XYZ file of C-alpha atoms in Angstrom:
720
model
C 0.000 0.000 0.000
C 1.293 3.415 -0.961
C 2.482 5.402 2.071
C 0.278 8.373 1.215
C -2.790 6.186 0.796
C -1.938 4.396 4.006
C -1.644 7.671 5.898
C -4.924 8.989 4.565
C -6.675 5.713 5.335
C -5.430 5.619 8.905
C -6.324 9.254 9.528
C -9.867 8.826 8.184
C -9.214 11.060 5.185
C -9.370 8.629 2.268
C -12.084 9.008 -0.353
C -11.930 5.404 -1.593
C -11.048 2.866 1.119
C -12.475 0.083 -1.057
C -9.559 0.597 -3.461
C -7.172 -0.287 -0.643
C -9.087 -2.722 1.545
C -10.811 -5.943 0.586
C -9.605 -8.226 -2.206
C -7.738 -7.034 -5.321
C -5.871 -8.744 -8.170
C -2.063 -8.314 -7.997
C 0.800 -10.056 -9.765
C 0.888 -13.565 -8.328
C -2.702 -13.756 -7.088
C -5.217 -11.859 -4.983
C -4.211 -9.531 -2.158
C -6.464 -9.361 0.890
C -6.239 -6.333 3.154
C -8.164 -5.527 6.318
C -8.082 -2.588 8.672
C -8.800 -3.908 12.158
C -7.194 -1.766 14.862
C -6.661 -3.563 18.196
C -7.038 -7.018 16.565
C -4.512 -9.664 17.587
C -4.842 -11.512 14.300
C -6.861 -11.573 11.084
C -7.305 -14.522 8.750
C -9.139 -14.891 5.448
C -11.362 -17.924 4.864
C -11.864 -19.148 1.273
C -13.802 -22.354 0.607
C -13.426 -23.333 4.252
C -9.648 -22.873 4.246
C -8.191 -20.320 6.625
C -5.086 -18.281 5.767
C -3.563 -15.916 8.294
C -2.854 -12.380 7.085
C 0.328 -10.543 8.013
C 0.191 -7.762 10.588
C 1.823 -4.846 8.749
C 1.259 -2.324 11.519
C -1.287 0.275 12.574
C -4.105 -2.263 12.492
C -3.543 -3.150 8.832
C -3.408 -6.856 7.929
C -2.426 -8.076 4.472
C -1.656 -11.225 2.527
C -1.581 -12.604 -1.041
C -3.277 -15.856 -1.983
C -2.386 -17.597 -5.273
C -5.838 -17.319 -6.811
C -6.952 -16.493 -10.348
C -10.061 -14.512 -9.376
C -11.555 -12.792 -6.351
C -13.486 -15.448 -4.425
C -16.309 -15.376 -1.891
C -14.608 -15.076 1.485
C -14.997 -14.152 5.125
C -12.595 -12.838 7.754
C -11.760 -14.312 11.139
C -10.733 -11.550 13.512
C -9.220 -12.280 16.927
C -9.622 -9.896 19.885
C -8.275 -10.835 23.336
C -8.080 -14.473 22.345
C -11.671 -14.637 21.047
C -12.321 -15.289 17.372
C -15.128 -13.673 15.367
C -15.982 -14.747 11.815
C -17.293 -11.726 9.914
C -18.085 -10.538 6.437
C -15.677 -7.959 5.015
C -17.481 -4.654 4.282
C -14.915 -3.905 1.574
C -15.865 -6.815 -0.667
C -19.267 -5.310 -1.528
C -20.224 -3.192 -4.522
C -21.993 0.127 -3.883
C -25.523 -0.450 -2.594
C -26.820 2.868 -3.952
C -27.885 3.084 -7.593
C -26.866 5.529 -10.288
C -30.399 6.900 -10.614
C -30.437 7.766 -6.911
C -27.097 9.549 -7.235
C -28.269 11.432 -10.324
C -31.451 12.613 -8.610
C -29.512 13.633 -5.489
C -27.043 15.635 -7.578
C -29.909 17.313 -9.416
C -31.760 18.062 -6.164
C -34.805 16.179 -7.430
C -34.951 13.052 -5.269
C -38.465 13.292 -3.855
C -37.930 10.143 -1.779
C -34.523 11.108 -0.469
C -34.995 9.156 2.757
C -34.908 5.938 0.739
C -31.453 6.782 -0.620
C -29.662 8.480 2.281
C -29.353 7.458 5.915
C -29.133 3.963 7.377
C -31.149 1.188 5.727
C -31.242 -2.439 6.864
C -31.156 -4.589 3.739
C -29.774 -7.693 2.102
C -26.951 -6.884 -0.317
C -25.262 -9.488 -2.483
C -27.108 -12.082 -0.431
C -25.793 -10.828 2.914
C -27.907 -9.068 5.578
C -26.608 -5.782 6.912
C -27.144 -2.032 6.764
C -26.318 0.448 4.026
C -25.025 3.759 5.395
C -25.061 6.825 3.157
C -24.466 10.480 3.961
C -24.107 13.701 1.967
C -20.867 15.426 2.984
C -19.278 16.984 -0.136
C -16.603 18.964 1.745
C -15.290 16.061 3.805
C -11.841 14.593 3.246
C -13.142 11.315 4.573
C -16.052 9.798 6.499
C -16.166 6.825 8.849
C -19.301 5.244 10.273
C -18.950 4.570 13.943
C -21.235 3.234 16.631
C -21.784 0.572 19.218
C -20.436 -1.989 16.715
C -16.978 -0.411 17.178
C -17.458 0.642 20.816
C -17.696 4.301 19.679
C -13.981 4.435 18.972
C -13.604 6.658 15.930
C -10.255 5.075 15.087
C -11.970 1.729 14.659
C -14.885 3.157 12.687
C -15.375 1.886 9.166
C -14.164 4.209 6.369
C -16.808 5.003 3.749
C -16.278 5.578 0.044
C -17.066 8.732 -1.877
C -19.475 8.222 -4.758
C -18.014 10.819 -7.075
C -19.273 14.347 -7.584
C -22.567 13.667 -5.785
C -20.888 14.353 -2.446
C -22.437 11.139 -1.111
C -20.436 8.674 0.976
C -21.532 5.036 1.183
C -20.729 1.816 3.007
C -22.571 -1.458 3.410
C -21.873 -2.951 6.832
C -22.756 -6.653 6.948
C -24.166 -7.988 10.178
C -25.345 -4.592 11.408
C -29.092 -4.462 11.940
C -32.041 -2.637 13.404
C -31.492 -1.008 16.785
C -27.801 -0.277 16.188
C -26.682 3.189 17.271
C -24.331 5.114 15.006
C -22.867 8.459 13.940
C -20.564 9.669 11.189
C -16.947 10.504 12.024
C -16.119 13.214 9.478
C -12.653 14.488 8.613
C -13.057 18.158 7.774
C -11.176 19.999 5.019
C -8.668 21.290 7.613
C -7.949 17.753 8.831
C -9.816 18.012 12.129
C -12.573 15.550 12.928
C -16.181 15.878 14.040
C -18.665 13.232 15.151
C -22.112 13.876 13.699
C -25.600 12.422 13.972
C -27.136 11.350 10.684
C -29.157 14.215 9.115
C -31.413 11.555 7.570
C -31.769 9.413 10.705
C -35.269 8.015 10.947
C -34.861 7.174 14.630
C -32.748 8.690 17.402
C -31.785 8.039 20.968
C -33.869 9.675 23.673
C -32.489 13.180 24.357
C -30.150 14.279 25.790
C -28.421 11.316 24.088
C -27.761 12.199 20.451
C -26.871 9.052 18.478
C -28.843 7.919 15.453
C -30.458 4.475 15.424
C -30.785 2.041 12.525
C -34.480 1.385 11.998
C -37.055 0.017 9.606
C -40.815 0.026 9.860
C -42.928 -3.073 10.322
C -46.130 -1.161 11.012
C -49.338 -2.328 9.318
C -51.752 0.549 8.792
C -55.491 0.266 9.409
C -56.562 3.635 7.988
C -57.057 2.659 4.346
C -60.623 3.970 4.389
C -59.512 7.334 5.769
C -56.718 7.676 3.205
C -59.005 6.745 0.319
C -61.657 9.219 1.485
C -59.015 11.931 1.870
C -58.167 11.702 -1.810
C -61.812 12.221 -2.745
C -62.596 14.909 -0.178
C -63.603 18.402 -1.269
C -61.061 21.226 -1.092
C -60.256 22.023 2.522
C -61.451 25.629 2.301
C -64.899 24.325 1.302
C -65.134 21.792 4.135
C -65.526 21.822 7.936
C -62.123 22.408 9.462
C -61.733 23.050 13.192
C -58.421 22.257 14.823
C -57.339 21.275 18.327
C -53.669 22.200 18.813
C -51.712 19.761 20.971
C -48.264 19.587 22.524
C -47.968 15.807 22.759
C -45.384 15.577 25.589
C -47.529 17.671 27.913
C -51.138 16.979 26.838
C -51.136 14.365 29.578
C -47.621 14.401 30.930
C -45.782 11.091 30.830
C -47.888 9.347 28.189
C -46.204 7.549 25.302
C -47.417 7.640 21.712
C -49.323 4.394 22.265
C -50.867 5.603 25.503
C -51.849 8.848 23.810
C -53.506 6.749 21.102
C -55.823 5.322 23.761
C -56.950 8.739 25.031
C -56.403 11.600 22.571
C -58.617 10.375 19.683
C -61.582 9.799 22.009
C -61.186 13.189 23.660
C -60.851 15.137 20.404
C -63.701 13.236 18.740
C -65.945 13.997 21.722
C -65.130 17.704 21.400
C -66.020 17.517 17.717
C -62.829 18.909 16.195
C -62.093 17.731 12.666
C -58.308 17.818 13.095
C -55.531 17.871 15.627
C -52.444 19.950 15.024
C -49.362 18.547 16.694
C -46.659 20.958 17.768
C -43.369 19.793 16.206
C -42.874 16.055 16.443
C -39.443 15.907 14.768
C -36.543 15.240 17.129
C -35.133 18.194 19.046
C -32.520 18.336 21.804
C -34.155 20.887 24.123
C -37.683 20.209 25.321
C -38.153 23.871 26.229
C -38.036 24.756 22.523
C -41.357 22.825 22.197
C -39.852 21.202 19.121
C -39.221 24.376 17.135
C -35.435 23.848 17.055
C -35.085 20.591 15.146
C -31.995 18.406 14.850
C -33.634 15.229 13.535
C -35.857 16.281 10.639
C -36.704 12.699 9.677
C -37.186 11.226 13.152
C -40.235 11.518 15.427
C -39.021 12.449 18.890
C -37.914 9.381 20.816
C -39.187 10.882 24.071
C -42.583 9.267 23.486
C -41.632 6.059 21.691
C -40.505 4.622 18.381
C -41.435 5.786 14.858
C -43.892 2.894 14.586
C -45.432 3.976 17.886
C -46.022 7.399 16.338
C -47.554 5.728 13.296
C -49.921 3.933 15.664
C -51.057 7.275 17.137
C -51.753 8.756 13.691
C -53.580 5.581 12.725
C -55.754 5.748 15.848
C -56.671 9.369 15.153
C -57.623 8.518 11.581
C -59.774 5.615 12.712
C -61.566 8.072 15.023
C -62.262 10.309 12.015
C -59.707 12.949 12.973
C -57.183 14.444 10.558
C -53.601 14.964 11.702
C -51.714 18.185 11.008
C -48.129 18.660 12.109
C -45.988 21.709 12.748
C -43.043 21.675 10.362
C -39.997 23.902 10.827
C -37.935 24.461 7.644
C -37.015 28.019 8.646
C -33.979 27.288 10.804
C -32.006 24.732 12.808
C -29.891 24.882 15.994
C -26.121 25.186 16.140
C -25.426 21.982 18.113
C -21.988 20.741 17.107
C -23.185 17.138 16.643
C -25.989 18.089 14.229
C -26.291 20.116 10.996
C -24.204 23.228 11.695
C -21.112 23.237 9.432
C -21.832 19.553 9.049
C -18.750 18.578 7.054
C -16.485 21.397 8.188
C -17.941 24.159 6.064
C -21.378 25.774 5.742
C -23.483 23.093 4.105
C -27.102 23.221 5.163
C -26.770 26.875 6.175
C -25.934 29.736 3.791
C -22.250 30.490 3.336
C -22.935 34.232 3.693
C -23.065 34.883 7.468
C -25.644 37.615 6.871
C -28.000 34.977 5.491
C -26.983 32.116 7.767
C -27.526 33.425 11.284
C -31.111 33.834 12.430
C -31.156 37.063 14.459
C -34.033 36.128 16.786
C -33.382 32.576 17.902
C -29.609 32.084 17.825
C -30.061 29.454 15.138
C -29.039 29.026 11.506
C -31.167 29.488 8.392
C -31.154 26.964 5.574
C -29.523 27.772 2.246
C -32.645 27.485 0.092
C -30.650 28.272 -3.025
C -28.578 25.100 -2.777
C -30.398 22.351 -4.641
C -29.360 19.537 -2.288
C -30.546 21.505 0.755
C -33.821 22.361 -0.932
C -34.180 18.672 -1.822
C -33.519 17.706 1.833
C -36.451 19.869 2.925
C -38.880 19.120 0.087
C -38.327 15.384 0.540
C -38.807 15.855 4.276
C -42.270 17.305 3.707
C -43.098 14.369 1.435
C -41.680 11.950 4.027
C -44.065 12.983 6.799
C -47.017 12.809 4.393
C -46.235 9.411 2.990
C -44.399 7.535 5.732
C -46.608 8.730 8.608
C -49.881 9.512 6.785
C -49.838 13.102 8.031
C -52.745 15.041 6.495
C -51.187 18.490 6.530
C -48.188 20.583 7.489
C -48.412 23.902 9.295
C -45.206 25.625 8.217
C -43.698 27.674 11.032
C -42.118 31.126 10.731
C -42.716 31.619 7.005
C -42.200 35.382 7.264
C -38.661 34.879 8.571
C -37.931 32.871 5.426
C -39.452 35.294 2.930
C -37.589 38.477 3.846
C -33.837 38.994 3.700
C -34.134 41.851 6.189
C -36.305 39.950 8.671
C -35.310 41.217 12.170
C -32.165 42.735 10.646
C -30.955 46.316 10.727
C -29.608 48.208 7.685
C -26.171 46.878 6.842
C -26.964 43.442 8.264
C -28.488 42.117 5.056
C -27.867 42.235 1.322
C -30.646 42.785 -1.246
C -31.551 40.206 -3.855
C -30.476 40.382 -7.490
C -33.293 42.838 -8.222
C -32.423 45.089 -5.310
C -35.369 43.923 -3.215
C -35.755 42.470 0.258
C -37.477 39.268 -0.838
C -35.603 35.996 -0.349
C -36.125 34.609 -3.836
C -34.506 31.286 -2.942
C -36.967 30.774 -0.080
C -39.872 31.699 -2.347
C -38.759 29.106 -4.906
C -38.343 26.492 -2.173
C -41.817 27.050 -0.727
C -43.354 26.915 -4.185
C -41.529 23.669 -4.967
C -42.468 22.127 -1.628
C -46.151 22.978 -2.005
C -46.345 21.894 -5.620
C -44.632 18.595 -4.815
C -46.709 17.538 -1.813
C -49.993 18.510 -3.462
C -49.084 16.619 -6.631
C -48.122 13.479 -4.744
C -50.807 13.550 -2.028
C -54.352 14.495 -3.078
C -56.358 15.791 -0.139
C -53.280 17.054 1.676
C -53.094 20.630 2.997
C -50.272 23.020 3.840
C -50.817 25.956 6.191
C -48.564 28.997 6.430
C -47.829 30.787 9.675
C -47.053 34.026 7.864
C -47.406 37.267 9.812
C -47.058 39.880 7.060
C -49.131 40.986 4.082
C -47.131 38.963 1.539
C -49.306 38.725 -1.547
C -50.430 35.298 -2.732
C -49.531 33.008 0.157
C -52.504 30.768 -0.674
C -52.529 31.491 -4.400
C -51.575 28.607 -6.681
C -47.929 28.349 -7.708
C -49.086 28.281 -11.331
C -50.373 31.821 -10.770
C -47.198 33.010 -9.050
C -48.360 32.336 -5.490
C -46.592 30.387 -2.759
C -49.113 27.572 -3.123
C -50.266 27.075 0.480
C -53.772 25.806 1.117
C -54.414 27.995 4.161
C -52.777 30.821 6.089
C -52.991 31.748 9.760
C -54.834 35.053 10.143
C -52.472 36.731 12.585
C -54.109 40.115 12.055
C -57.519 38.834 13.159
C -55.940 37.119 16.146
C -54.095 40.203 17.417
C -56.947 42.648 16.745
C -59.691 40.526 18.266
C -57.666 39.656 21.359
C -56.867 43.340 21.857
C -60.580 44.102 21.722
C -61.851 41.405 24.092
C -59.223 42.198 26.716
C -60.674 45.701 27.115
C -63.323 46.566 29.671
C -66.741 46.631 27.944
C -67.133 50.317 28.699
C -64.104 51.051 26.508
C -64.863 48.594 23.697
C -66.977 51.050 21.714
C -63.837 53.068 21.027
C -62.146 50.016 19.498
C -65.078 48.563 17.564
C -63.090 48.543 14.333
C -60.641 46.013 15.806
C -63.382 43.415 15.374
C -64.614 44.525 11.967
C -61.338 45.326 10.195
C -60.655 41.658 9.440
C -63.503 41.663 6.927
C -61.640 44.246 4.842
C -59.099 41.580 3.879
C -60.943 38.353 4.795
C -60.893 37.088 1.205
C -57.346 38.067 0.292
C -56.183 34.597 1.398
C -57.690 31.318 2.639
C -57.535 31.862 6.385
C -57.346 29.966 9.667
C -58.308 31.884 12.822
C -55.758 30.745 15.420
C -55.789 30.975 19.193
C -52.542 29.068 19.489
C -50.017 28.167 22.168
C -48.116 31.392 21.472
C -51.033 33.409 22.862
C -51.190 31.654 26.249
C -47.539 31.597 27.396
C -44.742 33.946 28.480
C -46.898 36.355 30.464
C -49.675 36.659 27.872
C -52.091 34.770 30.204
C -54.544 32.059 29.284
C -57.549 32.971 27.155
C -59.970 33.265 30.080
C -57.468 35.197 32.193
C -57.114 37.822 29.462
C -60.765 38.747 29.880
C -61.965 41.688 32.022
C -64.424 41.510 34.905
C -65.156 38.960 37.579
C -64.983 35.191 37.097
C -68.495 34.974 35.625
C -67.791 37.804 33.186
C -64.439 36.317 32.186
C -66.076 33.035 31.230
C -68.948 34.843 29.500
C -66.449 36.862 27.465
C -64.643 33.672 26.443
C -67.904 32.027 25.415
C -68.997 35.059 23.396
C -65.580 35.298 21.769
C -65.514 31.625 20.772
C -69.011 31.959 19.317
C -67.857 34.964 17.292
C -64.735 33.092 16.166
C -66.624 29.971 15.013
C -69.048 32.128 12.981
C -66.412 34.372 11.397
C -65.202 33.427 7.888
C -62.154 31.199 8.174
C -61.242 27.950 9.886
C -60.695 27.664 13.643
C -57.758 26.582 15.788
C -57.817 26.376 19.592
C -54.913 25.369 21.810
C -55.373 22.653 24.420
C -56.617 23.798 27.807
C -58.522 26.754 26.387
C -61.490 24.499 25.637
C -62.262 24.354 29.363
C -61.164 27.866 30.366
C -57.920 26.960 32.092
C -56.900 29.938 34.212
C -53.169 29.325 34.220
C -50.777 29.832 31.337
C -49.657 26.695 29.558
C -46.356 25.162 30.650
C -44.662 22.339 28.782
C -43.661 20.956 32.175
C -47.145 20.036 33.360
C -49.598 20.737 30.548
C -53.315 21.464 30.963
C -54.879 21.569 34.428
C -57.133 18.555 34.016
C -58.092 18.687 37.676
C -60.376 21.604 36.799
C -62.726 19.020 35.235
C -62.735 16.797 38.317
C -66.327 16.627 39.679
C -64.853 16.880 43.176
C -63.577 20.375 42.392
C -66.017 23.069 43.474
C -65.844 25.137 40.279
C -65.793 22.137 37.948
C -69.157 23.108 36.424
C -67.751 26.488 35.349
C -64.991 24.834 33.327
C -67.133 22.014 32.000
C -69.642 24.584 30.782
C -67.041 26.148 28.482
C -65.962 22.698 27.338
C -69.591 21.823 26.565
C -69.860 25.006 24.527
C -66.823 24.046 22.438
C -68.425 20.657 21.851
C -71.672 22.289 20.707
C -69.913 24.905 18.594
C -68.207 22.119 16.672
C -71.391 20.068 16.398
C -73.497 22.939 15.038
C -70.591 24.113 12.878
C -70.382 20.733 11.142
C -74.145 20.662 10.542
C -74.468 24.202 9.216
C -72.691 24.401 5.868
C -73.195 28.180 5.886
C -70.389 28.337 8.453
C -67.745 26.736 6.232
C -68.843 26.201 2.645
C -68.091 29.729 1.421
C -65.239 30.643 3.745
C -63.224 32.040 0.842
C -66.130 33.475 -1.175
C -67.346 37.021 -0.386
C -70.876 35.991 -1.324
C -70.894 33.778 1.760
C -70.896 36.765 4.145
C -72.962 39.907 4.651
C -72.978 42.402 7.480
C -76.287 43.126 9.162
C -74.751 45.742 11.422
C -71.053 46.495 11.719
C -71.208 49.960 13.274
C -73.188 49.413 16.503
C -70.201 50.497 18.545
C -72.242 52.043 21.347
C -74.075 48.746 21.814
C -70.972 46.521 21.414
C -72.958 44.486 18.883
C -71.776 42.707 15.741
C -74.307 40.959 13.501
C -73.807 39.260 10.160
C -75.147 36.575 7.856
C -73.291 33.542 6.599
C -74.613 31.790 3.484
C -74.260 28.190 2.352
C -73.668 27.354 -1.300
C -77.425 26.891 -1.795
C -78.096 30.290 -0.214
C -79.301 29.024 3.184
C -78.402 31.728 5.713
C -77.225 31.637 9.300
C -77.538 34.768 11.439
C -74.790 35.388 14.010
C -75.019 38.131 16.627
C -72.330 38.829 19.215
C -73.023 41.191 22.096
C -69.889 42.234 23.977
C -71.684 44.246 26.685
C -72.689 42.919 30.134
C -76.175 44.450 29.798
C -79.289 42.610 28.595
C -80.837 44.285 25.551
C -84.532 43.583 25.074
C -86.297 44.110 21.776
C -83.076 44.701 19.860
C -84.025 45.240 16.229
C -81.949 43.806 13.404
C -82.574 43.974 9.673
C -82.946 40.576 8.002
C -83.777 39.172 4.555
C -87.494 39.369 3.795
C -87.711 35.875 2.295
C -87.298 34.033 5.621
C -90.579 33.418 7.433
C -89.076 32.725 10.872
C -85.740 32.343 12.620
C -84.881 29.743 15.251
C -82.129 30.086 17.849
C -79.727 27.140 17.469
C -76.926 28.278 19.783
C -76.715 30.772 22.622
C -73.481 31.031 24.597
C -75.423 32.447 27.558
C -77.242 29.152 28.023
C -77.334 27.801 31.583
C -75.751 24.624 30.159
C -72.576 26.615 29.492
C -72.614 28.528 32.778
C -74.540 31.520 31.468
C -77.541 33.450 32.801
C -79.933 31.616 30.449
C -81.249 34.703 28.645
C -82.562 32.921 25.558
C -84.860 33.402 22.587
C -86.755 30.123 22.947
C -89.537 30.752 20.432
C -89.278 31.202 16.662
C -88.683 34.837 15.787
C -90.797 36.147 12.904
C -89.673 39.111 10.784
C -91.787 42.220 10.657
C -92.173 44.449 7.583
C -90.218 47.173 9.325
C -87.061 48.286 7.608
C -83.780 48.278 9.493
C -80.105 48.300 8.553
C -80.956 48.877 4.874
C -83.158 45.757 4.760
C -86.919 45.684 4.190
C -87.658 43.395 7.141
C -86.415 43.117 10.698
C -86.666 41.030 13.834
C -86.529 41.867 17.514
C -84.304 39.787 19.783
C -83.304 39.712 23.394
C -79.524 39.987 23.434
C -77.996 38.171 26.407
C -75.084 39.744 28.301
C -71.633 39.004 26.888
C -72.911 36.374 24.493
C -73.098 35.128 20.926
C -76.378 33.925 19.433
C -76.812 31.913 16.226
C -80.138 31.641 14.396
C -81.151 29.776 11.269
C -84.386 29.667 9.245
C -87.019 27.800 11.261
């Protein structure tokens, strides 16, 4: 062996260890070489005959056998007097095909997880695991793990597969459950031990190793998946979402234990979907999953990947769709993860002004690099197809779209047109959306985008970003500002509740009351409200009734459905004891929970509340300027024209004989929901009898009705 090659091999900096190790024709026969540091002896076995190899130093063993061709063979390696017969990893051809390498190089491998990472398989008739990793700047890569006692010097050198930047090695005898990392020799000769970016299973944090895995899960949701493909567009269907932080929903439960409780609870409440805060592996629980290190691995805190599949399956069988928070905006700087993965900026942008995220101390992805874009696009596809996820809520989209996001002048560089738009991020989001929608009919993507970027939910073919829905952050902030005010002051801020209708049809919206609004000193939803305990609950009930009637889909974070008074904490989750019948105020909390149940039930039945969410013809104000009365009244219309009348009264007074203009073609109206009902903890000021219009004009309509408006309440009526 050439001295230079030998030095590079021993230092972990050789690009082609297979050219040195294994069996190779030489004058006089076949040379067998093995690198086995700490071995006492190595022998080669051919046709049952053992031949000892010479120890040539530094763990290298070599010998020439007088053979005409390379035979099938095994190695016998002796450690501390104990012999082990093993297959030689360096006798195997590459286990990754040319098409895979071509697609990786082009950034077009939509099933990247099938090509990169660790895959148990049978190769050339031998069981083992194929390890592959993208590290184009590395001088050399070794795979290391419990099979070599985590000694990097005894790790197995991988081969470079040309210009693709991919390194590959088939390790015979290594199977599922094996822990591993990649020992990478950087361009400057230093070494770094890294978790697999494509790992599909990890150790439980704070441990950081990757784990070889394969799925044996058998799905039982074929009916759900088939129906999803045929389902109407999401913006024309019922869509109410219960947001969940799995580790703290009921603290200590595993995925499989959650599968026994969560589907039943959510189905009873009547939500159509759950939205899971990030499930992908993350080192710090306090990040709630928003700083991801294992983009392809469900967090091991709650169980295995197949355990997570079981949870999704159980939700589907209960008729509940599963959305998942997805975080392609940034990643943490942990030195065992993605940051400068192979010694140079790789997943992050090489320009420090575009790499460092100014708000979170993290790094932003280089969306302009095709392999990085492929890593993320394939990741979105992976969660859809491997875990049957029904939708992705994409976090922090605004931070991706703008080069100057949270940056001062001089801290960012404009794009090629002189603008502040991150054109690479725009192209990535368009590609991601187009890809997942093409491959997964019935799927939905949702943007958490806090600016007025034009076309977030417009089709990519029309120049939009291609999302299905967008969080309406403006509605959320304005409406919460309004309801937190004392009723006596609300008339001066009436427009905070009506302004959303100015832009309600600019995008396809979700109305979110998310985890972000009930943490870090913002108080829980009920605690934001003014007044005494009765008024606080009444305000919450009125607000939820307004929210469910407003154009757009609904999202409510766990704990708010029963008026939890404390802020959410990931350490202990919702205060379930508030629903314990032994607790004196249990009825107060259960009343709000019962309202949420009924809101969802009536919402599903009344197509006027969801069928024309994105069509201006589905909404009409009755009165939008009754500021002195704190009253908002509007009509929602189904596709067939059937109306629903929603009135919200944000004053603690009772208003008798309140006149509202209505269409003159409805003979009578019937109250179908009243948030002041005694059942919900209200004062039971109802309109129990059908209300007939009178030929008295009001609010620019030829007919009108007179209602009793309960204090701090929302009332829904439909044609009797």
